[in-house]
Amino acid sequence: MTRWTERQVLEAAPDQSSVAAARRLARPGPWSETGSTDTLVWGRCQGSGKNPYQVSVDLTGPAYRCSCPSRKFPCKHALALLLLWVHGDGAVEADAAADFAREWAEQRATSAADRATREARASAPADPEAQERRRQARLSLMDAGMEDFRTWLEDLVRGGTASARHRGYTYWDTAAARLVDAQLPGLATEVRLMGSEVHARPDWAEHLLARLGRWWTAAQAWGRRRELDPTTLADLRVVLGWPVPTEEVRADRGSVISGRWSVLGAHRTDDGRLLSQRTWLASEDDGRLVQVLDFAAGGQPLPVARLTGSVLQGDLALYPGSGARRALFDGEPVAAGQLADLPGGGTLEDALRTFADLLAVNPWVLRAPVVLRSVGATVDGACVPTTDGGSVLLPWADGTPWTLLALTGGTDADLFGELEGGRLRPLSTAVEGEVVGL
């Protein structure tokens, strides 16, 4: 496997304090029994205790294991071991796997096989009558909830959107709670967020109006769902938050695509209840973009993100729907290389055309993944070139990306990011022959 760069190791760190601690440990002194294969890096690190910590890293996941008590993931020992390895100065030489690393790798392989078995059992045909009863019960709840939501929308519009800004959080939270009870969690999340967005966003009026249109069209489409084609109904389910079980996605073998996938970037959010991670992948075969979504609730950690700039060989199963579809890995992918540049891309008009194409097939699309060339990063936004030789300043979606400014130093750079609500969220950039996550 291609040796990682130091920057990729630092991207895997949970925070800057872990990076600082790892740098202090990234020297041969505390380490013993270090070694590496194409897929594993391991070593023992002497800490404050009697016995050294056993540290192993599976490069294909990547996945990390350390016997230290740290709750950070990966811990400073795993990061320090990787820093030693990437320097390639002989501190971590190629060798046969140590016993503790080999046993861990075997346990991971066994767990993966057991998980595949459980998923195969879960995909076995369930009692069709019981399944249909549960489905009808959910549909009844959703019908009642959507009727209540339509009435709430009509009251809100009748009272005027200007008055919505003076509503307290309880107004939005109560409506969101009723949507949760009706098993419409996707709409509930958007309504709850609007309670803060109408106060925080300078363009709150336009934003609220756009969301009211989105919610109304979803409510109307639900009332006519029996007339919708399967693809549009799948798009509507995403808006409502009615998920398709992963076993159904994997069972549809016609949706599975094999190939090489470039990891273009990832974005994490935390709304206080749920951690979300959205990873964008591009096919090297036909250029299609897909997104892999991960969620964690109840204090559970998210899966380790795929390394931005890496190329993975594996199978992806696509969820039903249109546009940049959701996907999941069907089996563990294998690392197959590194990106030297971002694929495709162009001017602002190219990006807007991409967004328009997505909206043409799915009216509920919120964001478009785009590659923009020769973008000037400033504190206030991105100066994106246009086809007439000029440029337009796009505001940043989540505040100033200081890492991007530090990497580019104010010079033009190619970016991959998400175009959302007239703003740009940069997720990676190409610097000195490699693609770096932001």
Tab-separated table of C-alpha atoms in Angstrom:
chain	number	residue	atom	x	y	z
A	1	MET	CA	0.000	0.000	0.000
A	2	THR	CA	1.177	3.544	-0.737
A	3	ARG	CA	2.809	5.101	2.302
A	4	TRP	CA	0.673	7.825	3.847
A	5	THR	CA	1.804	11.415	3.972
A	6	GLU	CA	2.218	13.279	7.251
A	7	ARG	CA	-0.727	15.469	6.315
A	8	GLN	CA	-3.008	12.444	6.018
A	9	VAL	CA	-1.978	11.323	9.485
A	10	LEU	CA	-2.770	14.737	10.914
A	11	GLU	CA	-6.183	14.713	9.206
A	12	ALA	CA	-7.055	11.555	11.136
A	13	ALA	CA	-6.382	13.236	14.506
A	14	PRO	CA	-9.452	14.004	16.645
A	15	ASP	CA	-8.056	17.389	17.765
A	16	GLN	CA	-4.947	19.554	17.850
A	17	SER	CA	-3.937	18.490	21.350
A	18	SER	CA	-3.666	14.910	20.083
A	19	VAL	CA	-1.459	16.115	17.240
A	20	ALA	CA	0.840	17.938	19.653
A	21	ALA	CA	1.069	14.912	21.959
A	22	ALA	CA	1.706	12.588	19.010
A	23	ARG	CA	4.557	14.725	17.725
A	24	ARG	CA	6.268	14.468	21.113
A	25	LEU	CA	6.004	10.676	20.941
A	26	ALA	CA	7.061	10.374	17.296
A	27	ARG	CA	10.668	9.453	18.054
A	28	PRO	CA	12.277	6.019	18.369
A	29	GLY	CA	12.978	6.271	22.127
A	30	PRO	CA	9.625	5.107	23.591
A	31	TRP	CA	9.007	2.525	20.851
A	32	SER	CA	9.916	-1.139	20.497
A	33	GLU	CA	8.881	-4.044	18.254
A	34	THR	CA	7.720	-1.693	15.512
A	35	GLY	CA	6.984	-3.022	12.061
A	36	SER	CA	4.710	-2.793	9.061
A	37	THR	CA	3.213	-4.798	6.218
A	38	ASP	CA	1.161	-3.615	3.249
A	39	THR	CA	-1.899	-3.309	5.465
A	40	LEU	CA	-0.706	-3.126	9.088
A	41	VAL	CA	1.534	-0.901	11.198
A	42	TRP	CA	2.284	-1.863	14.790
A	43	GLY	CA	4.543	-1.174	17.724
A	44	ARG	CA	4.859	-1.046	21.513
A	45	CYS	CA	5.060	2.344	23.200
A	46	GLN	CA	6.408	2.714	26.727
A	47	GLY	CA	4.093	4.974	28.718
A	48	SER	CA	3.911	5.766	32.417
A	49	GLY	CA	2.796	2.242	33.305
A	50	LYS	CA	4.834	-0.937	33.757
A	51	ASN	CA	3.865	-2.523	30.465
A	52	PRO	CA	4.185	-0.767	27.107
A	53	TYR	CA	1.020	-0.044	25.161
A	54	GLN	CA	0.302	-2.279	22.201
A	55	VAL	CA	-0.548	-0.139	19.178
A	56	SER	CA	-1.885	-1.425	15.848
A	57	VAL	CA	-3.203	0.371	12.793
A	58	ASP	CA	-5.075	-1.276	9.930
A	59	LEU	CA	-4.306	0.960	6.952
A	60	THR	CA	-7.154	-0.320	4.796
A	61	GLY	CA	-9.991	0.883	7.066
A	62	PRO	CA	-8.330	2.725	8.436
A	63	ALA	CA	-8.835	1.243	11.926
A	64	TYR	CA	-6.869	1.768	15.129
A	65	ARG	CA	-6.275	-0.180	18.316
A	66	CYS	CA	-4.254	0.763	21.375
A	67	SER	CA	-4.209	-0.740	24.853
A	68	CYS	CA	-3.920	2.711	26.481
A	69	PRO	CA	-6.922	4.075	28.446
A	70	SER	CA	-7.427	7.151	26.244
A	71	ARG	CA	-10.958	7.831	25.027
A	72	LYS	CA	-9.709	9.741	22.019
A	73	PHE	CA	-9.813	7.908	18.758
A	74	PRO	CA	-7.297	7.468	17.287
A	75	CYS	CA	-5.164	8.103	20.364
A	76	LYS	CA	-1.815	9.915	20.448
A	77	HIS	CA	0.078	6.600	20.372
A	78	ALA	CA	-1.555	5.497	17.101
A	79	LEU	CA	-0.894	8.908	15.577
A	80	ALA	CA	2.722	8.895	16.768
A	81	LEU	CA	3.274	5.419	15.339
A	82	LEU	CA	1.920	6.558	11.985
A	83	LEU	CA	4.153	9.638	12.051
A	84	LEU	CA	7.158	7.380	12.595
A	85	TRP	CA	6.027	5.160	9.739
A	86	VAL	CA	5.377	7.949	7.216
A	87	HIS	CA	8.828	9.425	7.716
A	88	GLY	CA	10.250	6.178	6.272
A	89	ASP	CA	13.586	6.633	8.025
A	90	GLY	CA	13.847	3.032	9.215
A	91	ALA	CA	12.126	3.554	12.572
A	92	VAL	CA	9.301	1.282	11.349
A	93	GLU	CA	10.654	-1.371	9.000
A	94	ALA	CA	8.767	-3.930	6.948
A	95	ASP	CA	8.442	-7.177	8.904
A	96	ALA	CA	6.134	-10.067	9.659
A	97	ALA	CA	3.243	-8.918	11.815
A	98	ALA	CA	3.786	-9.079	15.589
A	99	ASP	CA	1.525	-11.488	17.452
A	100	PHE	CA	-0.694	-8.816	19.005
A	101	ALA	CA	-1.136	-7.053	15.646
A	102	ARG	CA	-1.799	-10.280	13.780
A	103	GLU	CA	-4.361	-11.416	16.375
A	104	TRP	CA	-6.155	-8.080	16.152
A	105	ALA	CA	-6.239	-8.282	12.359
A	106	GLU	CA	-7.652	-11.802	12.581
A	107	GLN	CA	-10.292	-10.637	15.073
A	108	ARG	CA	-11.318	-7.869	12.678
A	109	ALA	CA	-11.608	-10.344	9.829
A	110	THR	CA	-13.705	-12.668	11.997
A	111	SER	CA	-15.941	-9.796	13.122
A	112	ALA	CA	-16.450	-8.718	9.517
A	113	ALA	CA	-17.450	-12.253	8.580
A	114	ASP	CA	-19.849	-12.483	11.544
A	115	ARG	CA	-21.366	-9.128	10.617
A	116	ALA	CA	-21.897	-10.318	7.055
A	117	THR	CA	-23.594	-13.442	8.399
A	118	ARG	CA	-25.892	-11.405	10.658
A	119	GLU	CA	-26.802	-9.121	7.790
A	120	ALA	CA	-27.526	-12.120	5.585
A	121	ARG	CA	-29.833	-13.494	8.287
A	122	ALA	CA	-31.493	-10.116	8.678
A	123	SER	CA	-32.170	-10.021	4.955
A	124	ALA	CA	-33.990	-13.345	5.150
A	125	PRO	CA	-37.700	-12.991	4.302
A	126	ALA	CA	-39.671	-11.795	7.335
A	127	ASP	CA	-43.240	-12.643	8.141
A	128	PRO	CA	-44.934	-10.781	5.255
A	129	GLU	CA	-48.210	-10.280	7.104
A	130	ALA	CA	-46.554	-8.816	10.193
A	131	GLN	CA	-44.321	-6.693	7.990
A	132	GLU	CA	-47.330	-5.306	6.122
A	133	ARG	CA	-49.173	-4.556	9.384
A	134	ARG	CA	-46.189	-2.541	10.640
A	135	ARG	CA	-45.971	-0.704	7.340
A	136	GLN	CA	-49.665	0.184	7.352
A	137	ALA	CA	-49.434	1.377	10.957
A	138	ARG	CA	-46.534	3.660	10.048
A	139	LEU	CA	-48.332	4.997	6.978
A	140	SER	CA	-51.376	5.858	9.104
A	141	LEU	CA	-49.187	7.770	11.537
A	142	MET	CA	-47.430	9.584	8.703
A	143	ASP	CA	-50.727	10.478	7.014
A	144	ALA	CA	-52.078	12.030	10.210
A	145	GLY	CA	-48.812	13.803	10.919
A	146	MET	CA	-48.567	15.229	7.424
A	147	GLU	CA	-52.143	16.523	7.604
A	148	ASP	CA	-51.292	18.252	10.879
A	149	PHE	CA	-48.109	19.673	9.308
A	150	ARG	CA	-50.041	21.093	6.356
A	151	THR	CA	-52.371	22.908	8.753
A	152	TRP	CA	-49.351	24.264	10.688
A	153	LEU	CA	-47.775	25.534	7.453
A	154	GLU	CA	-50.991	27.262	6.400
A	155	ASP	CA	-51.270	28.982	9.782
A	156	LEU	CA	-47.627	30.091	9.615
A	157	VAL	CA	-48.006	31.600	6.143
A	158	ARG	CA	-51.359	33.166	6.996
A	159	GLY	CA	-49.743	34.942	9.930
A	160	GLY	CA	-46.893	36.219	7.719
A	161	THR	CA	-43.302	35.082	7.606
A	162	ALA	CA	-42.185	38.296	9.343
A	163	SER	CA	-43.989	37.199	12.513
A	164	ALA	CA	-42.190	33.840	12.407
A	165	ARG	CA	-38.981	35.522	13.498
A	166	HIS	CA	-40.603	36.648	16.747
A	167	ARG	CA	-41.688	33.148	17.665
A	168	GLY	CA	-39.860	31.495	20.527
A	169	TYR	CA	-37.976	28.231	20.234
A	170	THR	CA	-40.955	26.428	21.767
A	171	TYR	CA	-43.024	27.193	18.671
A	172	TRP	CA	-40.579	25.352	16.412
A	173	ASP	CA	-39.703	22.622	18.896
A	174	THR	CA	-43.358	21.746	19.469
A	175	ALA	CA	-43.984	21.384	15.743
A	176	ALA	CA	-40.827	19.287	15.405
A	177	ALA	CA	-41.889	17.030	18.281
A	178	ARG	CA	-45.227	16.339	16.583
A	179	LEU	CA	-43.370	15.392	13.403
A	180	VAL	CA	-41.165	12.995	15.356
A	181	ASP	CA	-44.275	11.384	16.835
A	182	ALA	CA	-45.578	10.983	13.283
A	183	GLN	CA	-42.331	9.252	12.267
A	184	LEU	CA	-41.253	12.118	10.029
A	185	PRO	CA	-37.791	12.791	11.526
A	186	GLY	CA	-36.331	14.416	8.403
A	187	LEU	CA	-38.881	17.221	8.433
A	188	ALA	CA	-38.642	17.450	12.225
A	189	THR	CA	-34.907	18.189	12.073
A	190	GLU	CA	-35.375	20.970	9.513
A	191	VAL	CA	-38.216	22.594	11.486
A	192	ARG	CA	-36.226	22.466	14.738
A	193	LEU	CA	-33.175	24.055	13.085
A	194	MET	CA	-35.321	26.823	11.657
A	195	GLY	CA	-35.973	28.041	15.192
A	196	SER	CA	-32.359	29.224	15.375
A	197	GLU	CA	-31.807	29.961	11.689
A	198	VAL	CA	-34.474	32.703	11.582
A	199	HIS	CA	-32.439	34.545	14.236
A	200	ALA	CA	-28.904	33.715	13.094
A	201	ARG	CA	-29.008	34.089	9.316
A	202	PRO	CA	-28.917	37.543	7.708
A	203	ASP	CA	-30.862	36.067	4.777
A	204	TRP	CA	-33.406	34.465	7.107
A	205	ALA	CA	-36.447	35.698	5.131
A	206	GLU	CA	-35.298	34.159	1.845
A	207	HIS	CA	-34.155	31.026	3.642
A	208	LEU	CA	-37.469	30.591	5.461
A	209	LEU	CA	-39.443	31.150	2.273
A	210	ALA	CA	-37.379	28.540	0.431
A	211	ARG	CA	-37.871	26.020	3.239
A	212	LEU	CA	-41.621	26.687	3.373
A	213	GLY	CA	-41.778	25.872	-0.329
A	214	ARG	CA	-39.751	22.716	0.208
A	215	TRP	CA	-41.960	21.563	3.084
A	216	TRP	CA	-45.176	22.363	1.219
A	217	THR	CA	-44.156	20.478	-1.917
A	218	ALA	CA	-43.159	17.507	0.240
A	219	ALA	CA	-46.529	17.568	1.996
A	220	GLN	CA	-48.389	17.812	-1.295
A	221	ALA	CA	-46.296	15.039	-2.858
A	222	TRP	CA	-47.010	12.772	0.103
A	223	GLY	CA	-50.731	13.197	-0.483
A	224	ARG	CA	-50.198	11.985	-4.060
A	225	ARG	CA	-47.558	9.373	-3.311
A	226	ARG	CA	-49.476	6.605	-5.097
A	227	GLU	CA	-49.020	8.537	-8.348
A	228	LEU	CA	-45.252	9.011	-7.915
A	229	ASP	CA	-42.709	6.914	-9.772
A	230	PRO	CA	-40.351	4.822	-7.595
A	231	THR	CA	-37.419	7.220	-8.018
A	232	THR	CA	-39.383	10.318	-6.981
A	233	LEU	CA	-40.937	8.419	-4.072
A	234	ALA	CA	-37.413	7.451	-2.954
A	235	ASP	CA	-36.348	11.117	-3.078
A	236	LEU	CA	-39.419	12.060	-1.026
A	237	ARG	CA	-38.585	9.420	1.594
A	238	VAL	CA	-35.196	11.071	2.076
A	239	VAL	CA	-36.877	14.420	2.824
A	240	LEU	CA	-39.283	12.826	5.283
A	241	GLY	CA	-36.614	10.734	6.970
A	242	TRP	CA	-38.134	7.342	6.130
A	243	PRO	CA	-34.978	5.287	5.602
A	244	VAL	CA	-34.512	2.296	3.373
A	245	PRO	CA	-33.038	-0.621	5.381
A	246	THR	CA	-29.414	-1.324	4.501
A	247	GLU	CA	-30.162	-5.018	3.993
A	248	GLU	CA	-32.676	-4.083	1.274
A	249	VAL	CA	-30.046	-1.943	-0.440
A	250	ARG	CA	-27.437	-4.708	-0.332
A	251	ALA	CA	-29.989	-7.308	-1.442
A	252	ASP	CA	-30.640	-5.376	-4.658
A	253	ARG	CA	-27.613	-6.670	-6.549
A	254	GLY	CA	-28.531	-4.569	-9.550
A	255	SER	CA	-27.630	-1.466	-7.554
A	256	VAL	CA	-24.108	-2.666	-6.704
A	257	ILE	CA	-21.276	-1.028	-8.664
A	258	SER	CA	-17.672	-2.222	-8.592
A	259	GLY	CA	-14.792	0.090	-9.292
A	260	ARG	CA	-12.253	2.570	-8.035
A	261	TRP	CA	-13.610	5.412	-5.919
A	262	SER	CA	-11.809	8.661	-5.165
A	263	VAL	CA	-12.489	10.147	-1.714
A	264	LEU	CA	-13.066	13.838	-2.447
A	265	GLY	CA	-14.002	15.104	1.008
A	266	ALA	CA	-16.134	14.673	4.101
A	267	HIS	CA	-18.260	16.857	6.360
A	268	ARG	CA	-19.372	16.224	9.935
A	269	THR	CA	-22.252	17.819	11.837
A	270	ASP	CA	-23.469	17.582	15.422
A	271	ASP	CA	-26.963	18.835	16.270
A	272	GLY	CA	-26.670	17.807	19.918
A	273	ARG	CA	-28.706	14.652	19.400
A	274	LEU	CA	-27.073	13.048	16.406
A	275	LEU	CA	-23.614	13.007	14.860
A	276	SER	CA	-23.623	12.845	11.077
A	277	GLN	CA	-20.845	12.278	8.586
A	278	ARG	CA	-21.185	12.771	4.833
A	279	THR	CA	-18.349	11.439	2.627
A	280	TRP	CA	-18.252	12.212	-1.085
A	281	LEU	CA	-16.826	9.676	-3.525
A	282	ALA	CA	-16.226	9.956	-7.266
A	283	SER	CA	-16.081	6.998	-9.626
A	284	GLU	CA	-12.902	6.816	-11.687
A	285	ASP	CA	-14.833	4.956	-14.380
A	286	ASP	CA	-17.718	7.301	-15.205
A	287	GLY	CA	-17.184	10.284	-12.878
A	288	ARG	CA	-20.446	9.804	-10.969
A	289	LEU	CA	-20.586	11.289	-7.478
A	290	VAL	CA	-22.130	9.455	-4.547
A	291	GLN	CA	-22.322	10.142	-0.833
A	292	VAL	CA	-21.796	7.709	2.037
A	293	LEU	CA	-23.691	8.747	5.168
A	294	ASP	CA	-22.835	7.660	8.709
A	295	PHE	CA	-24.768	8.442	11.881
A	296	ALA	CA	-24.102	8.027	15.596
A	297	ALA	CA	-26.406	8.802	18.516
A	298	GLY	CA	-26.362	8.370	22.268
A	299	GLY	CA	-22.704	9.307	22.695
A	300	GLN	CA	-21.472	6.686	20.250
A	301	PRO	CA	-18.531	7.691	18.005
A	302	LEU	CA	-18.843	8.009	14.266
A	303	PRO	CA	-16.923	5.554	12.097
A	304	VAL	CA	-13.463	6.748	11.153
A	305	ALA	CA	-13.751	8.845	8.006
A	306	ARG	CA	-12.201	7.620	4.783
A	307	LEU	CA	-9.003	9.453	4.034
A	308	THR	CA	-9.574	12.405	1.760
A	309	GLY	CA	-7.429	12.070	-1.339
A	310	SER	CA	-7.256	8.280	-1.196
A	311	VAL	CA	-8.514	5.946	-3.913
A	312	LEU	CA	-10.478	2.868	-2.845
A	313	GLN	CA	-11.212	-0.290	-4.786
A	314	GLY	CA	-14.513	-1.848	-3.815
A	315	ASP	CA	-18.232	-2.361	-4.323
A	316	LEU	CA	-20.825	0.296	-3.568
A	317	ALA	CA	-24.535	-0.428	-3.235
A	318	LEU	CA	-26.667	2.543	-4.268
A	319	TYR	CA	-29.819	3.581	-2.446
A	320	PRO	CA	-32.854	4.255	-4.656
A	321	GLY	CA	-33.286	7.868	-5.744
A	322	SER	CA	-31.834	10.375	-8.161
A	323	GLY	CA	-28.963	12.836	-8.413
A	324	ALA	CA	-25.903	12.336	-6.242
A	325	ARG	CA	-27.232	9.184	-4.656
A	326	ARG	CA	-26.550	7.795	-1.236
A	327	ALA	CA	-24.411	4.664	-1.190
A	328	LEU	CA	-22.858	2.189	1.210
A	329	PHE	CA	-19.855	-0.058	0.892
A	330	ASP	CA	-20.726	-3.666	0.175
A	331	GLY	CA	-17.744	-5.170	1.937
A	332	GLU	CA	-14.557	-3.469	3.060
A	333	PRO	CA	-12.849	-1.540	0.243
A	334	VAL	CA	-9.131	-1.836	-0.435
A	335	ALA	CA	-6.799	1.139	-0.655
A	336	ALA	CA	-5.698	1.491	-4.284
A	337	GLY	CA	-3.776	4.736	-4.559
A	338	GLN	CA	-3.702	8.464	-3.988
A	339	LEU	CA	-5.216	11.386	-5.858
A	340	ALA	CA	-2.810	13.933	-7.288
A	341	ASP	CA	-5.549	16.327	-8.402
A	342	LEU	CA	-9.289	16.880	-8.191
A	343	PRO	CA	-11.296	15.447	-11.099
A	344	GLY	CA	-13.337	17.590	-13.494
A	345	GLY	CA	-14.662	20.939	-12.382
A	346	GLY	CA	-14.706	24.390	-13.896
A	347	THR	CA	-16.232	27.822	-13.384
A	348	LEU	CA	-19.133	29.128	-11.344
A	349	GLU	CA	-21.493	28.567	-14.282
A	350	ASP	CA	-20.415	24.915	-14.435
A	351	ALA	CA	-21.189	24.526	-10.737
A	352	LEU	CA	-24.580	26.216	-11.071
A	353	ARG	CA	-25.372	23.991	-14.028
A	354	THR	CA	-24.566	20.956	-11.923
A	355	PHE	CA	-26.932	22.187	-9.215
A	356	ALA	CA	-29.655	22.925	-11.794
A	357	ASP	CA	-29.306	19.436	-13.264
A	358	LEU	CA	-29.767	17.924	-9.807
A	359	LEU	CA	-32.822	20.092	-9.096
A	360	ALA	CA	-34.321	19.116	-12.443
A	361	VAL	CA	-34.599	15.502	-11.319
A	362	ASN	CA	-35.036	16.053	-7.565
A	363	PRO	CA	-36.764	19.250	-6.369
A	364	TRP	CA	-35.719	18.590	-2.767
A	365	VAL	CA	-31.962	18.655	-3.326
A	366	LEU	CA	-30.319	20.928	-0.760
A	367	ARG	CA	-26.712	20.895	-1.919
A	368	ALA	CA	-24.564	20.031	-4.912
A	369	PRO	CA	-21.030	18.589	-4.838
A	370	VAL	CA	-18.844	20.686	-7.125
A	371	VAL	CA	-15.205	21.070	-8.158
A	372	LEU	CA	-14.176	24.668	-8.791
A	373	ARG	CA	-10.936	25.653	-10.506
A	374	SER	CA	-8.632	28.564	-9.622
A	375	VAL	CA	-10.635	29.820	-6.655
A	376	GLY	CA	-9.270	32.672	-4.600
A	377	ALA	CA	-9.910	32.068	-0.907
A	378	THR	CA	-10.506	35.189	1.193
A	379	VAL	CA	-11.734	35.788	4.714
A	380	ASP	CA	-15.151	36.811	3.423
A	381	GLY	CA	-15.677	34.098	0.827
A	382	ALA	CA	-14.500	32.331	-2.302
A	383	CYS	CA	-13.713	34.356	-5.447
A	384	VAL	CA	-14.997	31.911	-8.037
A	385	PRO	CA	-14.073	32.524	-11.703
A	386	THR	CA	-16.856	32.979	-14.251
A	387	THR	CA	-16.820	32.177	-17.958
A	388	ASP	CA	-16.516	35.860	-18.951
A	389	GLY	CA	-13.188	36.141	-17.157
A	390	GLY	CA	-14.572	37.816	-14.044
A	391	SER	CA	-15.315	36.355	-10.639
A	392	VAL	CA	-18.106	36.215	-8.070
A	393	LEU	CA	-17.665	36.179	-4.292
A	394	LEU	CA	-19.486	33.220	-2.746
A	395	PRO	CA	-19.846	33.427	1.050
A	396	TRP	CA	-18.544	30.499	3.099
A	397	ALA	CA	-21.226	28.148	4.391
A	398	ASP	CA	-19.712	27.494	7.847
A	399	GLY	CA	-17.491	30.443	8.637
A	400	THR	CA	-14.025	31.256	7.351
A	401	PRO	CA	-12.032	28.088	6.475
A	402	TRP	CA	-8.753	29.125	8.073
A	403	THR	CA	-7.045	25.862	7.148
A	404	LEU	CA	-7.721	26.550	3.468
A	405	LEU	CA	-6.352	30.079	3.766
A	406	ALA	CA	-3.240	28.765	5.511
A	407	LEU	CA	-2.671	26.096	2.850
A	408	THR	CA	-3.151	28.372	-0.148
A	409	GLY	CA	-1.649	31.562	1.269
A	410	GLY	CA	-4.086	33.630	-0.737
A	411	THR	CA	-3.144	32.118	-4.100
A	412	ASP	CA	-5.716	30.573	-6.412
A	413	ALA	CA	-6.448	26.901	-5.780
A	414	ASP	CA	-8.772	24.153	-6.983
A	415	LEU	CA	-11.494	23.230	-4.489
A	416	PHE	CA	-14.014	20.487	-3.929
A	417	GLY	CA	-16.988	21.450	-1.828
A	418	GLU	CA	-20.719	21.697	-1.409
A	419	LEU	CA	-22.769	24.460	-2.999
A	420	GLU	CA	-25.689	25.055	-0.644
A	421	GLY	CA	-28.073	27.985	-0.404
A	422	GLY	CA	-25.803	30.282	-2.418
A	423	ARG	CA	-22.846	29.485	-0.166
A	424	LEU	CA	-19.794	27.292	-0.559
A	425	ARG	CA	-18.574	24.737	1.962
A	426	PRO	CA	-14.980	23.755	0.959
A	427	LEU	CA	-14.089	20.165	1.848
A	428	SER	CA	-10.757	19.615	0.111
A	429	THR	CA	-8.174	21.306	-2.059
A	430	ALA	CA	-5.315	20.240	-4.316
A	431	VAL	CA	-1.937	21.369	-3.031
A	432	GLU	CA	1.490	20.376	-4.348
A	433	GLY	CA	0.320	17.245	-6.096
A	434	GLU	CA	-2.022	15.875	-3.456
A	435	VAL	CA	-5.635	16.344	-2.411
A	436	VAL	CA	-5.966	17.559	1.176
A	437	GLY	CA	-9.052	17.501	3.392
A	438	LEU	CA	-10.178	20.719	5.086
